[in-house]
Short mmCIF file of C-alpha atoms in Angstrom, two decimals:
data_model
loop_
_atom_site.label_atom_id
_atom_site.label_comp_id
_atom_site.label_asym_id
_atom_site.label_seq_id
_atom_site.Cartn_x
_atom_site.Cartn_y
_atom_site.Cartn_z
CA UNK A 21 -32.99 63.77 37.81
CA UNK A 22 -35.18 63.69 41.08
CA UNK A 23 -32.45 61.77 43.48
CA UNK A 24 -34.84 63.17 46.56
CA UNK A 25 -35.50 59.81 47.63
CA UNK A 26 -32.01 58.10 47.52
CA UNK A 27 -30.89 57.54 51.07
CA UNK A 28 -27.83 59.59 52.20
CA UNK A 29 -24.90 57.26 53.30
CA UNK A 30 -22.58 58.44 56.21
CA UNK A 31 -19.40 59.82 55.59
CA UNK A 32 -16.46 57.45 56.25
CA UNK A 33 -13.69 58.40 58.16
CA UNK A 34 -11.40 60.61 56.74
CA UNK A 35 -7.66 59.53 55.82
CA UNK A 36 -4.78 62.00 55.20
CA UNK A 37 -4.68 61.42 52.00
CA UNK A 38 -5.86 64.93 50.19
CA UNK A 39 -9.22 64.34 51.99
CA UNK A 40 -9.85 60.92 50.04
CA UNK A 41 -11.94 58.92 52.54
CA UNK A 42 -11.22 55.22 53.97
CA UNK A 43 -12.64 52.02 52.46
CA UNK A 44 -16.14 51.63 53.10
CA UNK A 45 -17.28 48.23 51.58
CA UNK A 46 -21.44 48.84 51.96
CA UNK A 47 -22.89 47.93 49.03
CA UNK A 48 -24.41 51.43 47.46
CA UNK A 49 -27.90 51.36 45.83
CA UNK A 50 -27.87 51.22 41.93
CA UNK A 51 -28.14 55.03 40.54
CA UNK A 52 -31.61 56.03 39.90
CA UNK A 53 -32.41 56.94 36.24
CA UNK A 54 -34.29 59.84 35.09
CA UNK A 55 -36.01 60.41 31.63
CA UNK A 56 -33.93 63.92 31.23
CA UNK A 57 -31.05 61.46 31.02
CA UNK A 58 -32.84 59.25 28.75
CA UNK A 59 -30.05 58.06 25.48
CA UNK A 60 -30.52 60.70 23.45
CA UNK A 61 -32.49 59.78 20.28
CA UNK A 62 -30.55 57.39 18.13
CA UNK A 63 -27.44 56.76 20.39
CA UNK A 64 -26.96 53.82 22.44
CA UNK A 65 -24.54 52.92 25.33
CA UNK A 66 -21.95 50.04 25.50
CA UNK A 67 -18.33 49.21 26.71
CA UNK A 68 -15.53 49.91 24.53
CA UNK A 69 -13.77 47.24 22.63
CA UNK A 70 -10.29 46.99 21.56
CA UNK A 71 -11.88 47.92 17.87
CA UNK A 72 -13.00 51.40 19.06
CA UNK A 73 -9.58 52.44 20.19
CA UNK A 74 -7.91 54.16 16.87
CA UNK A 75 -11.53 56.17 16.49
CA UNK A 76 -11.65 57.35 20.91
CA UNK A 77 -8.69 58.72 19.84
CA UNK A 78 -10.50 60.89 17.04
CA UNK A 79 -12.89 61.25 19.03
CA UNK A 80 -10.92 63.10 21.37
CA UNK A 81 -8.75 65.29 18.47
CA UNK A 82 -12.63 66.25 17.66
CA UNK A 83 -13.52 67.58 20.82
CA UNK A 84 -11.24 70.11 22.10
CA UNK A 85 -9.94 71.20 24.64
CA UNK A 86 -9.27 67.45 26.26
CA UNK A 87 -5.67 66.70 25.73
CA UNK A 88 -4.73 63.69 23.08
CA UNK A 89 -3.47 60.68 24.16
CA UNK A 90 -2.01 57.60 21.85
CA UNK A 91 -3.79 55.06 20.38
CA UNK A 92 -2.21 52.94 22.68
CA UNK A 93 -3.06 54.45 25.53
CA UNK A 94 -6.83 54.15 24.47
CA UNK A 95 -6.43 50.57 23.56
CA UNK A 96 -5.59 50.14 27.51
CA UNK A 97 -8.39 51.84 28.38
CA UNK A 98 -10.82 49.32 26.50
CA UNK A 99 -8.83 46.18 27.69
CA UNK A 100 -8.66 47.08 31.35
CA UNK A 101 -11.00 49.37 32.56
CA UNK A 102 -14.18 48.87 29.77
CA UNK A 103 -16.34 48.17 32.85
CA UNK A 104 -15.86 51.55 33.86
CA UNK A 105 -15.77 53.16 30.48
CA UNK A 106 -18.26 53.96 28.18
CA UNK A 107 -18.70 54.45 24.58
CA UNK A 108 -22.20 56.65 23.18
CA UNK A 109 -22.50 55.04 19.50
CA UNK A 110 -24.99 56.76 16.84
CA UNK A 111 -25.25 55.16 13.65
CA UNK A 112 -22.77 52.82 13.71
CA UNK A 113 -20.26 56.15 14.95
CA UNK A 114 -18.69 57.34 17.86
CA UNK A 115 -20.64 60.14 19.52
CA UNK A 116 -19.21 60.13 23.02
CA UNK A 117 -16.77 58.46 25.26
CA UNK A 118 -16.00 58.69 29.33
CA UNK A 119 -12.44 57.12 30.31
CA UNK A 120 -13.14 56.77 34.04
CA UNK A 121 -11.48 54.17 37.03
CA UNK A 122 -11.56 53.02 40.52
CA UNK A 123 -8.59 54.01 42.42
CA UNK A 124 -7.30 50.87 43.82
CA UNK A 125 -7.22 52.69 47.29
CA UNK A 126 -10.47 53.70 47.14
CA UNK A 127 -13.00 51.35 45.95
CA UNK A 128 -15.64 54.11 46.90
CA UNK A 129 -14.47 56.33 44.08
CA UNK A 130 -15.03 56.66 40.23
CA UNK A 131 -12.40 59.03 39.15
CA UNK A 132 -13.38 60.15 35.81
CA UNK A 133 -10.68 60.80 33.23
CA UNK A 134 -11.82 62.56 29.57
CA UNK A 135 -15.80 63.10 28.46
CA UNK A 136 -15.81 63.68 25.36
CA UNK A 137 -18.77 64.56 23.01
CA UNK A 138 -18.58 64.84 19.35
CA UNK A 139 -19.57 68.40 18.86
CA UNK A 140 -22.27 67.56 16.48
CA UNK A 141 -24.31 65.35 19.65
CA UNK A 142 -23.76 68.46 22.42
CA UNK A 143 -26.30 70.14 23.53
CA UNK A 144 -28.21 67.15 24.32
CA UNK A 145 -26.50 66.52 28.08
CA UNK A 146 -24.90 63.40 26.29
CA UNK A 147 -22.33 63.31 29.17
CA UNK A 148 -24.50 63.38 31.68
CA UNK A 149 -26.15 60.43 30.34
CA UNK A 150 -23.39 58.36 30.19
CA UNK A 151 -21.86 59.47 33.75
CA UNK A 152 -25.12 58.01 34.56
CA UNK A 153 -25.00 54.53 32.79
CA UNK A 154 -21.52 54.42 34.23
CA UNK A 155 -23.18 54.77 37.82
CA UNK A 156 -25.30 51.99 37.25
CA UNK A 157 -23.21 49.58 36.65
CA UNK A 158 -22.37 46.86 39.20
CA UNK A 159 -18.92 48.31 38.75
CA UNK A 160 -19.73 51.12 40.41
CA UNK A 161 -21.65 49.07 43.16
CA UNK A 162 -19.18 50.42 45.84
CA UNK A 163 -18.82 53.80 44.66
CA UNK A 164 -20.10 57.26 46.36
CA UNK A 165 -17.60 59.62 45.22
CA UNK A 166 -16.94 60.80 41.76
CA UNK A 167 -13.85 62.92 41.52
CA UNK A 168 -12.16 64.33 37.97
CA UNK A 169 -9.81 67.34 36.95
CA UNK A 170 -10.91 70.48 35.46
CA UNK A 171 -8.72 73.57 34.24
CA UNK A 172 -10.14 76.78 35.77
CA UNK A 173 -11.55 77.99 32.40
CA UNK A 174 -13.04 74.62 31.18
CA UNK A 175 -17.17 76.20 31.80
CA UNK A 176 -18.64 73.58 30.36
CA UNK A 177 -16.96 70.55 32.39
CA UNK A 178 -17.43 72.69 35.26
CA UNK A 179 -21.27 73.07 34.28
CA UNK A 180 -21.84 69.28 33.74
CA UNK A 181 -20.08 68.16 37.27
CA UNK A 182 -22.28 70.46 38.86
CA UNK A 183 -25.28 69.67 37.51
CA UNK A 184 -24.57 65.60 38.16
CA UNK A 185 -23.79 67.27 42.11
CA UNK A 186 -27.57 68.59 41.65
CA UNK A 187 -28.94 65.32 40.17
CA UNK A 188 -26.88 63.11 42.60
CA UNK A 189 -28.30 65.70 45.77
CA UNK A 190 -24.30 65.43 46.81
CA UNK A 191 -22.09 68.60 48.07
CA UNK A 192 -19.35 69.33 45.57
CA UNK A 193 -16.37 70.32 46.61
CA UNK A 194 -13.10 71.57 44.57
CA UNK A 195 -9.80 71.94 45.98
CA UNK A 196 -5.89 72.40 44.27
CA UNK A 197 -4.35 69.02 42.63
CA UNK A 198 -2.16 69.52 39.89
CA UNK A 199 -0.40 72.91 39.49
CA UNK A 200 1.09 73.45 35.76
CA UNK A 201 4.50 73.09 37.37
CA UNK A 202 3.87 69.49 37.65
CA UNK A 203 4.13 69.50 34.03
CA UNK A 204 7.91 69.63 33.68
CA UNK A 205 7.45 73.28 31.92
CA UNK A 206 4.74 72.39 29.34
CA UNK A 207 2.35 74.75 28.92
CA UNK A 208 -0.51 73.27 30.49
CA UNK A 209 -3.48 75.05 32.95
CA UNK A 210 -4.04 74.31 36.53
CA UNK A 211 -6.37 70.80 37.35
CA UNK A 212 -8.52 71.62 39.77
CA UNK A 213 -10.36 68.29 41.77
CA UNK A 214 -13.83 67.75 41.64
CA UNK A 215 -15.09 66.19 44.13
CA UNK A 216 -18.55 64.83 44.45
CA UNK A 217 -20.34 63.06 47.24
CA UNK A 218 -21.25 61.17 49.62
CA UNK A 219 -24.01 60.06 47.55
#
């Protein structure tokens, strides 16, 4: 995606809040797109409904190594925050899904929760795409900052946010967020933040 001619905003000020900057309410540009992030063939992009929340959830057992959450917890996701979720659909079935929000601190963010991509549609930068389409929604009119949480060892998540850095001609920066002893003992890796932008 050539992003060469998308004007570079100015940083706002920094807060001390892990290096999350302050409120900037200038409206952003939409997102350009880019025919390399064209749907692929066959799959189409829409917000989740409370009907698609039993089969995010298979969805997500399907795609390892993103951790499962309930049912319920999905159907929250499609009530409150559809306008910053999206759902890839392929013949009538599920082929992707991005759980994503806006911190309500910081309206310039879109912290991005799971992608997940049946493995049968990857290989086809499917969640590129729909980090994309969630960028271009008014939604995301204020953002300029995508953040999200990757293990150390997760190469492919780690590939895709750095490629959408590329695309998006924003630095990427990575720094320490949640350290497995957060987890109350479980055995769970290191999240590492993402952090892309100004763009």
């Amino acid at each position: 995606m050539n992003h060469a001619g998308c004007p570079r905003l100015p940083a706002a000020k920094k807060e001390e809040d892990h290096g999350l900057n302050a409120i900037d309410t200038t409206p952003v540009p939409a997102v350009p797109t880019s025919a390399t992030l064209a749907t692929p063939p066959g799959c189409r992009f829409r917000k989740p409904e409370l009907s698609d929340g039993a089969a995010i959830q298979q969805l997500i057992q399907d795609a390892p190594p993103l951790d499962v959450n309930s049912t319920y917890a999905y159907l929250l996701l499609c009530l409150h925050f559809r306008d910053t979720c999206v759902v890839a659909e392929r013949n009538g079935q599920l082929a992707g899904f991005i759980s994503a929000y806006v911190p309500p601190r910081h309206p310039d963010v879109l912290f991005v929760w799971q992608v997940a991509v049946h493995p049968s549609a990857r290989g086809q930068r499917l969640g590129a795409a729909m980090l994309t389409e969630l960028l271009a929604r008014d939604a995301a009119a204020l953002v300029r900052y995508v953040e999200t949480t990757v293990s150390p060892d997760n190469a492919a998540s780690r590939r895709m946010f750095a490629r959408l850095a590329t695309d998006l001609n924003a630095p990427l920066d990575e720094q320490a967020l949640f350290p497995p002893t957060l987890f109350g003992g479980a055995d769970h890796d290191d999240e590492r933040l993402l952090r892309i932008g100004p763009f």
